Amino acid sequence: MSKLNAISIALLVLAAMWFGAMIFLLPNDNLASVGLIQSDLANAGASNAVTAVLLNFRGYDTYLELVVLLIAVTGVCSLNILPTSQLTATTDKPGMVLDALAKPLLILLIMVAFYLLWLGSHGPGGAFQAGALLGAAGVLMVLAGYPIMWRIDHKAVRGLLTLGVLSFTCFGLLSLASQAGFFTYPLNHNKTIIFTIEFAAMCSIGTTLTILFISTTTNNDRHVNQTTTKR
């Protein structure tokens, strides 16, 4: 075992021990935190406690999750596994049966996505669930053979990919400039701000999932083609 591998394993063990100690040191009674959330829920901008925690009380967590997604798709794009011409797995038109099934499913997925986005303010739902459905709609378009006329160097695609992080950052900087603190939204506009952030996050998540799927499919196709050519 090399010295670098030994150091890496030692750091991983120390990190695991540290996280384990943090878990054991957590208080057994969580009623105090639940009471704090419920008492301040009216000022959170969302009547659903989960949405209030994710986008207001602990907005840093959600913000960093969107940053991780952006870094992931940036890494995929930097590896040049996405097609340079057209983001689609196939140029063949779908058959009559597939076309008849895909179109209503696409409409249903988009409608349910926006419903979950709206529902997230007062019930189970939100940007990540809605974004996953939009990503599924994009994947369905690819599998059905519908051409997605996006190019990886197109400004609209880059805008959608970064929309969630940019909206979070802009509202955080605005709140910081007003001396309210980073991610401390004004009470009169917190509902509008949270819904805007969720909408932007939904668009970014859906676009990211679609592009990651297309890149994986394209990379697998290239590998198969290269293997067939060698044979």
Coordinates of C-alpha atoms in Angstrom, one line a residue:
M1 CA 0.0 0.0 0.0
S2 CA 1.4 3.4 -1.0
K3 CA 1.9 6.2 1.5
L4 CA -0.8 8.3 -0.3
N5 CA -3.4 5.5 0.0
A6 CA -2.6 5.0 3.7
I7 CA -3.1 8.7 4.3
S8 CA -6.4 8.7 2.4
I9 CA -7.7 5.8 4.4
A10 CA -6.6 7.3 7.6
L11 CA -8.4 10.6 6.8
L12 CA -11.6 8.7 5.8
V13 CA -11.5 6.8 9.1
L14 CA -11.1 10.0 11.0
A15 CA -13.9 11.6 9.1
A16 CA -16.2 8.6 9.8
M17 CA -15.3 8.7 13.5
W18 CA -16.0 12.4 13.7
F19 CA -19.4 12.1 12.0
G20 CA -20.2 9.2 14.3
A21 CA -19.3 11.2 17.3
M22 CA -21.5 14.0 16.1
I23 CA -24.5 11.6 15.8
F24 CA -24.1 10.3 19.3
L25 CA -23.8 13.8 20.7
L26 CA -27.1 14.9 19.2
P27 CA -29.8 15.6 21.8
N28 CA -32.3 12.9 22.4
D29 CA -35.2 15.3 22.6
N30 CA -36.0 17.0 19.3
L31 CA -39.2 18.6 20.6
A32 CA -37.3 21.9 21.2
S33 CA -36.3 22.3 17.5
V34 CA -39.8 21.3 16.4
G35 CA -41.3 23.9 18.7
L36 CA -39.0 26.6 17.3
I37 CA -40.0 25.8 13.8
Q38 CA -43.7 25.8 14.6
S39 CA -43.4 29.1 16.5
D40 CA -41.7 30.9 13.6
L41 CA -43.6 29.2 10.8
A42 CA -45.8 32.2 10.2
N43 CA -42.8 34.3 9.3
A44 CA -41.1 31.6 7.1
G45 CA -43.0 32.3 3.8
A46 CA -44.3 28.7 3.6
S47 CA -46.9 27.0 5.8
N48 CA -45.2 23.6 5.2
A49 CA -42.5 23.0 7.8
V50 CA -40.2 21.1 5.4
T51 CA -40.3 23.8 2.8
A52 CA -39.7 26.4 5.5
V53 CA -36.6 24.6 6.8
L54 CA -35.2 23.9 3.3
L55 CA -35.6 27.3 1.9
N56 CA -35.6 29.6 4.9
F57 CA -34.4 28.3 8.2
R58 CA -31.6 26.2 6.6
G59 CA -31.3 27.7 3.2
Y60 CA -27.6 27.0 3.0
D61 CA -28.2 23.2 2.7
T62 CA -30.5 23.6 -0.3
Y63 CA -28.2 26.2 -1.8
L64 CA -25.2 23.8 -1.6
E65 CA -27.3 20.9 -3.0
L66 CA -27.9 23.0 -6.1
V67 CA -24.2 23.9 -6.3
V68 CA -23.3 20.2 -6.2
L69 CA -25.7 19.5 -9.1
L70 CA -24.2 22.4 -11.1
I71 CA -20.7 21.1 -10.4
A72 CA -21.7 17.6 -11.5
V73 CA -23.1 18.7 -14.9
T74 CA -20.2 21.1 -15.4
G75 CA -17.8 18.2 -14.9
V76 CA -19.8 16.1 -17.4
C77 CA -19.7 18.9 -19.9
S78 CA -15.9 19.4 -19.4
L79 CA -15.3 15.8 -20.3
N80 CA -16.8 16.4 -23.7
I81 CA -19.2 13.5 -23.6
L82 CA -22.1 15.5 -24.7
P83 CA -22.8 15.7 -28.4
T84 CA -21.6 18.9 -30.0
S85 CA -24.4 19.1 -32.5
Q86 CA -27.8 18.2 -31.0
L87 CA -28.7 17.0 -27.6
T88 CA -30.7 14.0 -28.6
A89 CA -30.0 10.3 -28.4
T90 CA -31.6 9.5 -31.7
T91 CA -32.8 11.4 -34.8
D92 CA -35.4 8.8 -35.7
K93 CA -39.0 9.9 -35.5
P94 CA -41.1 8.0 -32.9
G95 CA -43.6 5.4 -34.2
M96 CA -47.3 5.9 -34.1
V97 CA -47.9 4.0 -30.8
L98 CA -44.9 5.6 -29.0
D99 CA -45.9 9.1 -30.3
A100 CA -49.5 8.6 -29.1
L101 CA -48.4 7.5 -25.7
A102 CA -45.5 10.0 -25.2
K103 CA -47.3 13.2 -25.9
P104 CA -50.0 12.9 -23.2
L105 CA -47.4 11.6 -20.8
L106 CA -45.2 14.6 -21.4
I107 CA -48.2 16.9 -20.8
L108 CA -49.1 15.0 -17.6
L109 CA -45.5 15.1 -16.3
I110 CA -45.2 18.9 -16.8
M111 CA -48.6 19.5 -15.2
V112 CA -47.9 17.4 -12.2
A113 CA -44.4 19.1 -11.9
F114 CA -46.0 22.5 -11.7
Y115 CA -48.6 21.2 -9.3
L116 CA -45.9 19.8 -6.9
L117 CA -44.1 23.1 -7.1
W118 CA -47.3 24.9 -6.0
L119 CA -48.1 22.3 -3.4
G120 CA -44.7 22.6 -1.8
S121 CA -45.6 25.9 -0.1
H122 CA -48.2 24.1 2.1
G123 CA -47.8 20.4 1.7
P124 CA -45.4 17.6 0.6
G125 CA -43.7 18.7 -2.7
G126 CA -41.4 21.4 -3.9
A127 CA -38.6 22.2 -6.3
F128 CA -36.7 18.9 -6.2
Q129 CA -39.8 16.7 -6.7
A130 CA -41.0 19.0 -9.5
G131 CA -37.5 19.1 -11.0
A132 CA -37.3 15.3 -11.0
L133 CA -40.6 15.1 -13.0
L134 CA -39.3 17.7 -15.5
G135 CA -36.2 15.6 -15.9
A136 CA -38.3 12.6 -16.5
A137 CA -40.2 14.5 -19.2
G138 CA -36.9 15.4 -20.8
V139 CA -35.7 11.8 -20.7
L140 CA -39.1 10.7 -22.2
M141 CA -38.5 13.1 -25.0
V142 CA -35.1 11.6 -25.7
L143 CA -36.3 8.0 -25.5
A144 CA -39.3 8.8 -27.8
G145 CA -36.9 10.3 -30.4
Y146 CA -38.2 13.9 -30.1
P147 CA -35.4 16.2 -31.2
I148 CA -34.3 18.5 -28.4
M149 CA -32.9 21.5 -30.3
W150 CA -30.5 22.6 -27.5
R151 CA -26.8 22.9 -27.9
I152 CA -24.4 22.7 -25.0
D153 CA -22.9 26.0 -26.0
H154 CA -26.4 27.6 -26.2
K155 CA -26.9 30.5 -23.7
A156 CA -30.4 29.3 -22.9
V157 CA -29.2 25.9 -21.7
R158 CA -26.4 27.5 -19.6
G159 CA -29.0 29.9 -18.2
L160 CA -31.3 27.1 -17.1
L161 CA -28.5 25.1 -15.6
T162 CA -27.3 28.1 -13.4
L163 CA -30.8 29.6 -12.8
G164 CA -31.3 27.9 -9.4
V165 CA -27.9 28.8 -8.0
L166 CA -28.0 32.4 -9.4
S167 CA -31.5 33.1 -8.0
F168 CA -30.4 31.8 -4.6
T169 CA -27.2 33.9 -4.7
C170 CA -29.0 37.0 -5.9
F171 CA -31.7 37.0 -3.2
G172 CA -29.0 36.2 -0.6
L173 CA -26.9 39.1 -1.7
L174 CA -29.9 41.4 -1.7
S175 CA -30.8 40.4 1.8
L176 CA -27.2 40.9 2.9
A177 CA -27.1 44.3 1.3
S178 CA -30.3 45.3 3.2
Q179 CA -28.4 44.4 6.4
A180 CA -30.8 41.6 7.2
G181 CA -28.3 38.8 6.8
F182 CA -27.6 36.3 4.1
F183 CA -30.8 34.3 3.2
T184 CA -32.8 36.4 5.6
Y185 CA -35.7 37.4 3.5
P186 CA -38.0 40.4 4.3
L187 CA -41.3 39.3 5.9
N188 CA -43.4 41.2 3.4
H189 CA -41.9 39.4 0.4
N190 CA -40.6 36.1 1.7
K191 CA -43.4 34.0 0.0
T192 CA -42.7 35.5 -3.4
I193 CA -39.0 35.1 -2.9
I194 CA -39.3 31.4 -1.9
F195 CA -41.6 30.6 -4.8
T196 CA -39.3 32.3 -7.2
I197 CA -36.3 30.4 -5.9
E198 CA -38.3 27.1 -6.1
F199 CA -39.3 27.8 -9.7
A200 CA -35.7 28.5 -10.7
A201 CA -34.4 25.4 -8.8
M202 CA -37.1 23.3 -10.6
C203 CA -35.9 24.5 -14.0
S204 CA -32.2 23.9 -13.1
I205 CA -32.8 20.4 -11.7
G206 CA -35.0 19.3 -14.6
T207 CA -32.4 20.5 -17.2
T208 CA -29.5 19.0 -15.2
L209 CA -31.1 15.6 -15.0
T210 CA -32.0 15.6 -18.7
I211 CA -28.4 16.6 -19.8
L212 CA -26.9 14.0 -17.5
F213 CA -29.1 11.3 -19.0
I214 CA -28.3 12.4 -22.5
S215 CA -24.5 12.5 -21.8
T216 CA -24.6 9.0 -20.3
T217 CA -26.6 7.6 -23.3
T218 CA -24.3 9.3 -25.8
N219 CA -21.2 8.1 -24.1
N220 CA -22.5 4.5 -24.0
D221 CA -23.4 4.7 -27.7
R222 CA -19.9 6.0 -28.5
H223 CA -18.4 3.1 -26.6
V224 CA -20.5 0.5 -28.4
N225 CA -19.7 2.1 -31.8
Q226 CA -16.0 2.1 -31.0
T227 CA -16.1 -1.6 -29.8
T228 CA -18.0 -2.6 -33.0
T229 CA -15.5 -0.8 -35.2
K230 CA -12.6 -2.5 -33.6
R231 CA -14.2 -5.9 -34.1

